[in-house]
Amino acid sequence: MNQRDICTETAACIADGLGTPWAVGPSEHGPGPGPRIVHPDGRVLLVGAPRMHPTAYVTIRAQMPAGGETYEPAPVSARADRGQAIAKDISRKLLPAYAAALDSARQHVQAEAHATARRQAAATHLAGLVPGGRWSWDHPDATTRVTAHLALPDAGRDVPVLARAWIGGAGETADLRIERLPLDIAAQVMRVLARAARAPASRPAGHAVDRHLEQLRRKAA
């Protein structure tokens, strides 16, 4: 019996052992997980390719939503010839942990989607404040980057200035870097920061972002 047949037979035995409404679903295409044992509530068990040495061992993993992989509970490994008995191990070890992990993963994914939307709205807002401003994703550190190439007057000539802002978290703060900024304009920026430090907080952080998100929602409606 080859590996694919072992996986298919084992998945069928596990589904029978778990009982209705668990059922064998379509396999994933390409390399990676083989048969899938699915539940109508969205839970999916993945039966990995068996390890042959010399008895075939299979590993059953809990599938997590994209972005929530770090919440995956410990998998269950067992001899493939144990058949439906593997389902008992899954019911005792994997399924209780899976339910809690899946709930946490879904909450995490939802929170990340909300934070991403806020970062995008903040970036759109900042990019719209300067000529030629544009924003893009900065994937390595999960931030949104705003870039603007400006020509600022200094002593009768135009100085090319590169301004960048990295927006992280939930879009409430930004890290700024401005290169070749004329000194008098830099002084103005510092004065603005000084006034903001002295002024009482009249609006919560992210007020402009919330307003921009509301405008986008109205347009979509």
Coordinates of N, CA, C and O in Angstrom, one line a residue, residues 39-44 63-68 71 98-113:
H39 N -15.5 19.3 9.5 CA -16.7 19.4 10.4 C -17.5 20.6 9.9 O -16.9 21.6 9.4
P40 N -18.8 20.6 9.9 CA -19.6 21.7 9.4 C -19.4 23.0 10.1 O -19.6 24.1 9.5
D41 N -18.8 23.0 11.3 CA -18.6 24.3 12.0 C -17.3 24.9 11.6 O -16.9 26.0 12.1
G42 N -16.5 24.3 10.6 CA -15.3 24.9 10.1 C -14.0 24.3 10.6 O -13.0 24.6 10.1
R43 N -14.1 23.4 11.5 CA -12.9 22.7 12.0 C -12.5 21.7 10.9 O -13.3 21.0 10.3
V44 N -11.2 21.6 10.7 CA -10.6 20.7 9.7 C -9.4 20.0 10.3 O -8.5 20.6 10.9
Q63 N -6.2 22.3 11.4 CA -6.0 23.4 10.4 C -6.4 24.7 11.1 O -7.5 24.8 11.6
M64 N -5.6 25.7 11.0 CA -5.9 27.0 11.5 C -6.1 28.0 10.4 O -5.6 27.9 9.3
P65 N -6.9 29.1 10.7 CA -7.1 30.1 9.6 C -5.8 30.8 9.3 O -4.9 30.9 10.1
A66 N -5.7 31.3 8.1 CA -4.5 32.0 7.7 C -4.2 33.2 8.6 O -5.2 34.0 8.8
G67 N -3.0 33.3 9.1 CA -2.7 34.4 10.1 C -2.8 33.9 11.5 O -2.4 34.6 12.4
G68 N -3.4 32.8 11.7 CA -3.6 32.3 13.1 C -2.8 31.0 13.3 O -3.1 30.2 14.3
Y71 N -1.4 29.6 16.7 CA -2.3 29.1 17.8 C -2.5 27.6 17.6 O -3.3 27.0 18.4
Y98 N -8.2 22.1 20.3 CA -8.5 22.7 19.0 C -9.6 23.8 19.1 O -9.5 24.9 18.5
A99 N -10.7 23.5 19.8 CA -11.8 24.4 20.0 C -11.3 25.7 20.6 O -11.6 26.8 20.0
A100 N -10.5 25.7 21.6 CA -10.1 26.9 22.3 C -9.1 27.6 21.4 O -9.1 28.9 21.3
A101 N -8.2 26.9 20.7 CA -7.2 27.5 19.9 C -7.8 28.2 18.7 O -7.4 29.2 18.2
L102 N -8.8 27.5 18.1 CA -9.5 28.1 16.9 C -10.2 29.4 17.3 O -10.1 30.3 16.5
D103 N -10.8 29.4 18.4 CA -11.5 30.6 18.8 C -10.5 31.8 19.0 O -10.7 32.9 18.6
S104 N -9.3 31.5 19.7 CA -8.3 32.5 19.8 C -7.7 32.9 18.5 O -7.5 34.1 18.3
A105 N -7.5 32.0 17.6 CA -6.9 32.3 16.3 C -7.9 33.2 15.5 O -7.5 34.2 14.9
R106 N -9.2 32.9 15.5 CA -10.2 33.7 14.8 C -10.2 35.1 15.4 O -10.3 36.1 14.6
Q107 N -10.2 35.3 16.7 CA -10.1 36.6 17.3 C -8.9 37.4 16.9 O -8.9 38.6 16.6
H108 N -7.8 36.7 16.9 CA -6.5 37.3 16.5 C -6.6 37.8 15.0 O -6.2 38.9 14.7
V109 N -7.1 36.9 14.2 CA -7.2 37.3 12.7 C -8.1 38.5 12.6 O -7.8 39.4 11.8
Q110 N -9.2 38.5 13.3 CA -10.1 39.6 13.2 C -9.5 40.9 13.7 O -9.7 42.0 13.1
A111 N -8.8 40.8 14.8 CA -8.1 42.0 15.4 C -7.0 42.5 14.4 O -6.9 43.7 14.2
E112 N -6.3 41.6 13.8 CA -5.3 42.0 12.8 C -5.9 42.7 11.6 O -5.3 43.6 11.1
A113 N -7.0 42.2 11.2 CA -7.7 42.8 10.0 C -8.1 44.2 10.4 O -8.0 45.1 9.5

